[in-house]
mmCIF file of C-alpha atoms in Angstrom:
data_model
loop_
_atom_site.group_PDB
_atom_site.id
_atom_site.type_symbol
_atom_site.label_atom_id
_atom_site.label_comp_id
_atom_site.label_asym_id
_atom_site.label_seq_id
_atom_site.Cartn_x
_atom_site.Cartn_y
_atom_site.Cartn_z
ATOM 1 C CA MET A 1447 -20.165 9.297 -20.501
ATOM 2 C CA ASN A 1448 -20.489 6.584 -17.857
ATOM 3 C CA ASP A 1449 -20.119 8.694 -14.742
ATOM 4 C CA ILE A 1450 -21.512 12.082 -13.851
ATOM 5 C CA ARG A 1451 -18.183 13.024 -12.341
ATOM 6 C CA GLY A 1452 -16.083 12.268 -15.416
ATOM 7 C CA ARG A 1453 -15.711 9.513 -17.904
ATOM 8 C CA THR A 1454 -14.422 5.956 -18.146
ATOM 9 C CA THR A 1455 -11.694 4.753 -20.482
ATOM 10 C CA LYS A 1456 -12.035 1.750 -22.787
ATOM 11 C CA GLU A 1457 -10.196 -0.282 -20.132
ATOM 12 C CA GLY A 1458 -12.845 0.656 -17.559
ATOM 13 C CA ILE A 1459 -10.658 3.117 -15.682
ATOM 14 C CA ARG A 1460 -12.611 6.023 -14.232
ATOM 15 C CA ILE A 1461 -11.326 9.503 -14.916
ATOM 16 C CA TYR A 1462 -12.116 11.790 -12.036
ATOM 17 C CA THR A 1463 -12.468 15.581 -12.188
ATOM 18 C CA GLU A 1464 -10.247 18.226 -10.601
ATOM 19 C CA ALA A 1465 -12.857 18.780 -7.871
ATOM 20 C CA ASP A 1466 -12.645 15.094 -6.851
ATOM 21 C CA PHE A 1467 -8.990 15.474 -5.768
ATOM 22 C CA ALA A 1468 -10.170 17.265 -2.579
ATOM 23 C CA GLY A 1469 -12.132 14.214 -1.463
ATOM 24 C CA MET A 1470 -9.166 11.940 -1.982
ATOM 25 C CA ARG A 1471 -6.867 14.289 -0.109
ATOM 26 C CA ALA A 1472 -9.157 14.135 2.953
ATOM 27 C CA ALA A 1473 -9.464 10.356 2.884
ATOM 28 C CA GLY A 1474 -5.765 9.829 2.264
ATOM 29 C CA ARG A 1475 -4.744 12.155 5.031
ATOM 30 C CA ALA A 1476 -7.041 10.429 7.493
ATOM 31 C CA ALA A 1477 -5.558 6.997 6.733
ATOM 32 C CA ALA A 1478 -2.018 8.362 6.921
ATOM 33 C CA GLU A 1479 -2.703 10.103 10.230
ATOM 34 C CA ILE A 1480 -3.901 6.820 11.758
ATOM 35 C CA LEU A 1481 -0.625 5.131 10.798
ATOM 36 C CA ASP A 1482 1.301 8.102 12.216
ATOM 37 C CA ASN A 1483 -0.509 7.688 15.517
ATOM 38 C CA VAL A 1484 -0.021 3.926 15.831
ATOM 39 C CA ALA A 1485 3.754 4.160 15.258
ATOM 40 C CA PRO A 1486 4.753 4.741 18.929
ATOM 41 C CA LEU A 1487 2.853 1.635 19.968
ATOM 42 C CA VAL A 1488 4.859 -0.742 17.747
ATOM 43 C CA LYS A 1489 7.345 -2.282 20.151
ATOM 44 C CA PRO A 1490 8.407 -5.731 21.448
ATOM 45 C CA GLY A 1491 5.764 -7.343 23.685
ATOM 46 C CA VAL A 1492 2.783 -5.760 21.975
ATOM 47 C CA THR A 1493 0.218 -7.958 20.189
ATOM 48 C CA THR A 1494 -1.017 -7.223 16.700
ATOM 49 C CA ALA A 1495 -4.557 -7.325 18.131
ATOM 50 C CA ALA A 1496 -3.669 -4.425 20.457
ATOM 51 C CA LEU A 1497 -2.428 -2.416 17.475
ATOM 52 C CA ASP A 1498 -5.648 -3.103 15.624
ATOM 53 C CA ASP A 1499 -7.725 -2.137 18.679
ATOM 54 C CA PHE A 1500 -5.956 1.204 18.731
ATOM 55 C CA ILE A 1501 -6.563 1.679 15.011
ATOM 56 C CA THR A 1502 -10.246 0.854 15.467
ATOM 57 C CA ALA A 1503 -10.472 3.439 18.250
ATOM 58 C CA GLU A 1504 -8.756 6.022 16.026
ATOM 59 C CA VAL A 1505 -11.303 5.403 13.266
ATOM 60 C CA THR A 1506 -14.066 6.122 15.753
ATOM 61 C CA ARG A 1507 -12.308 9.157 17.257
ATOM 62 C CA MET A 1508 -11.792 10.700 13.836
ATOM 63 C CA GLY A 1509 -15.357 10.130 12.748
ATOM 64 C CA VAL A 1510 -14.359 8.166 9.609
ATOM 65 C CA ILE A 1511 -15.401 4.714 8.419
ATOM 66 C CA SER A 1512 -13.202 1.615 8.207
ATOM 67 C CA ALA A 1513 -13.351 0.157 4.720
ATOM 68 C CA THR A 1514 -12.147 -3.242 5.871
ATOM 69 C CA ILE A 1515 -14.484 -4.044 8.740
ATOM 70 C CA GLY A 1516 -17.204 -6.134 7.115
ATOM 71 C CA TYR A 1517 -15.416 -6.313 3.738
ATOM 72 C CA LYS A 1518 -15.974 -9.908 2.551
ATOM 73 C CA GLY A 1519 -16.463 -10.874 6.184
ATOM 74 C CA TYR A 1520 -13.221 -9.303 7.461
ATOM 75 C CA LYS A 1521 -13.498 -8.169 11.095
ATOM 76 C CA HIS A 1522 -10.621 -5.744 11.599
ATOM 77 C CA ALA A 1523 -9.712 -2.126 10.856
ATOM 78 C CA SER A 1524 -6.257 -3.080 9.597
ATOM 79 C CA CYS A 1525 -4.187 -5.816 8.079
ATOM 80 C CA ILE A 1526 -0.970 -6.440 9.956
ATOM 81 C CA SER A 1527 1.636 -8.583 8.179
ATOM 82 C CA VAL A 1528 4.653 -9.693 10.202
ATOM 83 C CA ASN A 1529 8.039 -10.910 8.844
ATOM 84 C CA HIS A 1530 7.297 -13.511 6.111
ATOM 85 C CA VAL A 1531 3.611 -12.536 5.805
ATOM 86 C CA VAL A 1532 3.338 -10.750 2.453
ATOM 87 C CA CYS A 1533 -0.076 -9.120 2.948
ATOM 88 C CA HIS A 1534 -3.549 -9.488 4.518
ATOM 89 C CA GLY A 1535 -2.217 -10.607 7.882
ATOM 90 C CA ILE A 1536 -5.037 -10.859 10.420
ATOM 91 C CA PRO A 1537 -4.477 -9.087 13.777
ATOM 92 C CA GLY A 1538 -4.517 -11.469 16.739
ATOM 93 C CA GLY A 1539 -2.498 -12.819 19.594
ATOM 94 C CA LYS A 1540 0.851 -12.616 17.836
ATOM 95 C CA VAL A 1541 3.331 -10.983 20.292
ATOM 96 C CA LEU A 1542 5.930 -8.836 18.564
ATOM 97 C CA ALA A 1543 9.568 -9.729 19.270
ATOM 98 C CA ASP A 1544 12.590 -7.491 18.981
ATOM 99 C CA GLY A 1545 13.518 -7.136 15.337
ATOM 100 C CA ASP A 1546 10.189 -8.159 13.901
ATOM 101 C CA ILE A 1547 9.167 -6.168 10.823
ATOM 102 C CA LEU A 1548 5.548 -5.548 9.999
ATOM 103 C CA ASN A 1549 3.357 -3.852 7.453
ATOM 104 C CA ILE A 1550 0.243 -2.110 8.705
ATOM 105 C CA ASP A 1551 -2.399 -1.464 6.042
ATOM 106 C CA VAL A 1552 -5.324 0.868 6.678
ATOM 107 C CA THR A 1553 -8.182 1.994 4.422
ATOM 108 C CA VAL A 1554 -10.812 4.494 5.535
ATOM 109 C CA ILE A 1555 -13.809 6.142 3.902
ATOM 110 C CA VAL A 1556 -14.363 9.883 4.238
ATOM 111 C CA ASP A 1557 -17.518 11.309 2.634
ATOM 112 C CA GLY A 1558 -17.560 8.360 0.233
ATOM 113 C CA TRP A 1559 -13.919 8.605 -0.749
ATOM 114 C CA TYR A 1560 -11.414 5.804 -0.025
ATOM 115 C CA GLY A 1561 -7.974 6.456 1.384
ATOM 116 C CA ASP A 1562 -5.693 3.390 1.279
ATOM 117 C CA THR A 1563 -2.124 3.231 2.540
ATOM 118 C CA SER A 1564 0.364 0.989 4.256
ATOM 119 C CA ARG A 1565 3.899 1.300 5.537
ATOM 120 C CA MET A 1566 6.580 -0.729 7.323
ATOM 121 C CA PHE A 1567 7.234 -0.687 11.065
ATOM 122 C CA VAL A 1568 9.849 -2.386 13.219
ATOM 123 C CA ALA A 1569 9.517 -3.682 16.783
ATOM 124 C CA GLY A 1570 12.773 -2.733 18.405
ATOM 125 C CA THR A 1571 15.897 -2.852 16.234
ATOM 126 C CA PRO A 1572 15.819 -4.459 12.781
ATOM 127 C CA ALA A 1573 18.487 -6.825 11.481
ATOM 128 C CA ARG A 1574 20.517 -5.255 8.695
ATOM 129 C CA LYS A 1575 19.050 -7.568 6.028
ATOM 130 C CA ALA A 1576 15.527 -6.602 7.142
ATOM 131 C CA GLU A 1577 16.416 -2.918 7.187
ATOM 132 C CA ARG A 1578 17.848 -3.189 3.673
ATOM 133 C CA LEU A 1579 14.672 -4.935 2.462
ATOM 134 C CA ILE A 1580 12.608 -2.099 3.850
ATOM 135 C CA GLU A 1581 14.823 0.516 2.235
ATOM 136 C CA VAL A 1582 14.634 -1.155 -1.199
ATOM 137 C CA THR A 1583 10.872 -1.592 -0.960
ATOM 138 C CA HIS A 1584 10.339 2.079 -0.102
ATOM 139 C CA GLU A 1585 12.670 3.240 -2.875
ATOM 140 C CA SER A 1586 10.915 0.976 -5.368
ATOM 141 C CA LEU A 1587 7.568 2.569 -4.508
ATOM 142 C CA MET A 1588 8.979 6.051 -4.965
ATOM 143 C CA ARG A 1589 10.520 5.102 -8.301
ATOM 144 C CA GLY A 1590 7.154 3.746 -9.395
ATOM 145 C CA ILE A 1591 5.490 6.978 -8.355
ATOM 146 C CA ALA A 1592 8.088 8.978 -10.258
ATOM 147 C CA ALA A 1593 6.948 7.213 -13.458
ATOM 148 C CA VAL A 1594 3.367 8.472 -13.011
ATOM 149 C CA LYS A 1595 2.512 11.212 -15.496
ATOM 150 C CA PRO A 1596 0.155 11.598 -18.431
ATOM 151 C CA GLY A 1597 1.429 9.754 -21.528
ATOM 152 C CA ASN A 1598 3.374 7.132 -19.625
ATOM 153 C CA THR A 1599 1.916 3.667 -19.190
ATOM 154 C CA PHE A 1600 1.236 1.339 -16.288
ATOM 155 C CA GLY A 1601 3.990 -0.869 -17.677
ATOM 156 C CA ASP A 1602 6.383 2.042 -17.085
ATOM 157 C CA ILE A 1603 5.412 2.008 -13.387
ATOM 158 C CA GLY A 1604 5.919 -1.752 -13.089
ATOM 159 C CA PHE A 1605 9.254 -1.653 -14.894
ATOM 160 C CA ALA A 1606 10.560 1.109 -12.628
ATOM 161 C CA ILE A 1607 9.755 -0.972 -9.588
ATOM 162 C CA GLN A 1608 10.866 -4.351 -10.887
ATOM 163 C CA SER A 1609 14.169 -3.228 -12.379
ATOM 164 C CA TYR A 1610 15.225 -1.519 -9.120
ATOM 165 C CA VAL A 1611 14.198 -4.415 -6.895
ATOM 166 C CA GLU A 1612 15.977 -7.007 -9.083
ATOM 167 C CA GLN A 1613 19.112 -4.860 -9.281
ATOM 168 C CA ASN A 1614 19.204 -5.279 -5.510
ATOM 169 C CA ARG A 1615 18.809 -9.078 -5.786
ATOM 170 C CA MET A 1616 15.354 -9.159 -4.300
ATOM 171 C CA SER A 1617 12.071 -10.189 -5.916
ATOM 172 C CA VAL A 1618 8.734 -8.539 -6.668
ATOM 173 C CA VAL A 1619 5.597 -10.434 -5.692
ATOM 174 C CA ARG A 1620 3.417 -11.155 -8.735
ATOM 175 C CA ASP A 1621 0.357 -12.564 -7.000
ATOM 176 C CA PHE A 1622 -0.955 -9.250 -5.668
ATOM 177 C CA CYS A 1623 -1.080 -5.766 -7.171
ATOM 178 C CA GLY A 1624 -2.280 -2.197 -6.766
ATOM 179 C CA HIS A 1625 -5.714 -1.101 -7.928
ATOM 180 C CA GLY A 1626 -7.917 1.761 -8.923
ATOM 181 C CA LEU A 1627 -9.908 3.451 -6.162
ATOM 182 C CA GLY A 1628 -11.863 6.624 -5.480
ATOM 183 C CA LEU A 1629 -15.551 6.276 -4.680
ATOM 184 C CA VAL A 1630 -15.001 2.489 -4.543
ATOM 185 C CA PHE A 1631 -12.431 0.366 -2.737
ATOM 186 C CA HIS A 1632 -11.200 -1.648 -5.708
ATOM 187 C CA ALA A 1633 -11.649 -0.807 -9.382
ATOM 188 C CA PRO A 1634 -9.758 -1.043 -12.659
ATOM 189 C CA PRO A 1635 -6.869 -0.968 -13.377
ATOM 190 C CA ASN A 1636 -4.753 -3.662 -11.816
ATOM 191 C CA VAL A 1637 -1.458 -1.897 -11.085
ATOM 192 C CA LEU A 1638 1.266 -4.485 -11.570
ATOM 193 C CA HIS A 1639 4.596 -3.972 -9.857
ATOM 194 C CA TYR A 1640 6.524 -5.522 -12.745
ATOM 195 C CA GLY A 1641 6.311 -5.040 -16.489
ATOM 196 C CA ARG A 1642 7.770 -3.696 -19.696
ATOM 197 C CA PRO A 1643 8.079 -0.008 -20.612
ATOM 198 C CA GLY A 1644 5.361 1.277 -22.935
ATOM 199 C CA THR A 1645 2.884 -1.498 -22.221
ATOM 200 C CA GLY A 1646 -0.531 -1.409 -20.580
ATOM 201 C CA PRO A 1647 -3.081 1.428 -20.437
ATOM 202 C CA VAL A 1648 -1.836 4.960 -20.956
ATOM 203 C CA LEU A 1649 -1.936 7.199 -17.883
ATOM 204 C CA GLU A 1650 -4.360 10.107 -18.025
ATOM 205 C CA GLU A 1651 -4.999 13.073 -15.783
ATOM 206 C CA GLY A 1652 -7.711 12.200 -13.280
ATOM 207 C CA MET A 1653 -6.875 8.521 -12.757
ATOM 208 C CA PHE A 1654 -6.782 7.466 -9.070
ATOM 209 C CA PHE A 1655 -5.003 4.256 -7.995
ATOM 210 C CA THR A 1656 -2.698 2.663 -5.456
ATOM 211 C CA ILE A 1657 0.922 1.612 -5.959
ATOM 212 C CA GLU A 1658 1.860 -0.956 -3.333
ATOM 213 C CA PRO A 1659 4.874 -3.131 -4.175
ATOM 214 C CA MET A 1660 5.477 -6.222 -2.117
ATOM 215 C CA VAL A 1661 9.169 -7.240 -2.155
ATOM 216 C CA ASN A 1662 10.678 -10.461 -0.854
ATOM 217 C CA LEU A 1663 14.255 -11.186 0.214
ATOM 218 C CA GLY A 1664 13.892 -14.602 -1.401
ATOM 219 C CA ARG A 1665 11.758 -15.854 -4.228
ATOM 220 C CA PRO A 1666 8.537 -14.121 -5.312
ATOM 221 C CA GLU A 1667 6.116 -17.051 -4.866
ATOM 222 C CA THR A 1668 3.398 -16.797 -2.217
ATOM 223 C CA LYS A 1669 0.671 -18.992 -0.759
ATOM 224 C CA VAL A 1670 -2.560 -18.141 1.038
ATOM 225 C CA LEU A 1671 -3.152 -19.864 4.382
ATOM 226 C CA ALA A 1672 -6.290 -21.774 5.409
ATOM 227 C CA ASP A 1673 -7.894 -18.588 6.782
ATOM 228 C CA ASP A 1674 -8.312 -17.469 3.130
ATOM 229 C CA TRP A 1675 -6.664 -14.106 3.908
ATOM 230 C CA THR A 1676 -3.071 -14.412 5.090
ATOM 231 C CA ALA A 1677 -0.529 -14.582 2.248
ATOM 232 C CA VAL A 1678 3.021 -15.717 3.082
ATOM 233 C CA THR A 1679 6.238 -16.264 1.197
ATOM 234 C CA ARG A 1680 6.572 -19.886 0.124
ATOM 235 C CA ASP A 1681 10.255 -19.975 1.061
ATOM 236 C CA LYS A 1682 9.652 -18.249 4.452
ATOM 237 C CA SER A 1683 11.827 -15.290 3.411
ATOM 238 C CA LEU A 1684 11.081 -11.819 4.786
ATOM 239 C CA SER A 1685 8.666 -9.593 2.886
ATOM 240 C CA ALA A 1686 8.013 -5.848 2.949
ATOM 241 C CA GLN A 1687 5.453 -3.495 1.400
ATOM 242 C CA TYR A 1688 4.751 0.226 1.105
ATOM 243 C CA GLU A 1689 1.571 1.695 -0.348
ATOM 244 C CA HIS A 1690 0.417 5.138 -1.468
ATOM 245 C CA SER A 1691 -2.786 6.280 -3.095
ATOM 246 C CA VAL A 1692 -2.095 8.687 -5.954
ATOM 247 C CA GLY A 1693 -3.893 10.765 -8.542
ATOM 248 C CA VAL A 1694 -2.516 11.598 -11.961
ATOM 249 C CA THR A 1695 -2.165 15.373 -12.487
ATOM 250 C CA ALA A 1696 -1.446 17.447 -15.607
ATOM 251 C CA ASP A 1697 2.314 17.060 -15.214
ATOM 252 C CA GLY A 1698 2.867 14.186 -12.789
ATOM 253 C CA CYS A 1699 0.927 12.914 -9.812
ATOM 254 C CA GLU A 1700 -0.297 13.864 -6.351
ATOM 255 C CA ILE A 1701 0.255 11.508 -3.415
ATOM 256 C CA PHE A 1702 -2.886 11.513 -1.312
ATOM 257 C CA THR A 1703 -1.473 9.490 1.605
ATOM 258 C CA LEU A 1704 1.612 11.431 2.623
ATOM 259 C CA SER A 1705 2.379 11.203 6.334
ATOM 260 C CA PRO A 1706 1.335 14.431 8.106
ATOM 261 C CA ALA A 1707 4.083 13.794 10.671
ATOM 262 C CA ASP A 1708 6.687 12.720 8.031
ATOM 263 C CA LYS A 1709 6.733 9.150 9.434
ATOM 264 C CA PHE A 1710 6.049 7.275 6.224
ATOM 265 C CA PHE A 1711 9.501 5.754 5.779
ATOM 266 C CA ARG A 1712 11.640 5.017 8.822
ATOM 267 C CA THR A 1713 8.777 4.825 11.280
ATOM 268 C CA TRP A 1714 10.860 3.224 14.002
ATOM 269 C CA GLU A 1715 13.328 6.088 14.435
#
């Protein structure tokens, strides 16, 4: 037994106990509530720095800890990825224009537990192609979550996401993936958003991890800019992402980062 709270699989995946679910619920709810509260501020004319300032203030108001401030030198309480930015966009002077789509990603720590979630927002009114990208990305996440239950594999999750995205003539990013979490920010396993059924580690009750597909309107290739954080689509096509933190239960899974205000999907309405 490698952990006093549970055990670790041969792949290095920690198995948490039933009592640990309460800690993840609290952390996940806090992160989700912050994204609920920032939603009304996302509009044309607002800078991504102003959105991050609000999120930082919310972290303080709620008495939680930002997991990203100070992480590998990062200075912000969120990542904000606009249009063709795939992930890890750095808040700054970027002024949102009408129709811009953006992912806001927040991770907080509550009593040692990590809650990690992201969702899509729109400044103003989205173009139909952008709206369709967002819809497909959200649905791909939910199909991946539907594959989470004991006895299935991580390949089943990836296949559920990839097959749906490609049916809709979009592409799944391969360069980034979901991850285990709990009492740490990042841990085994890597949760790929593509794959073959029946492959990869077998899901067991008590596993905690994120599922966070990144979907591009164009090709899947990405590149990281000179700031060593910002990842963009190589072909400049639009990209979208949704992320939940989940825990495997006896007969399925629990989503820890559900929106308390039911604003997870169409946040701009």
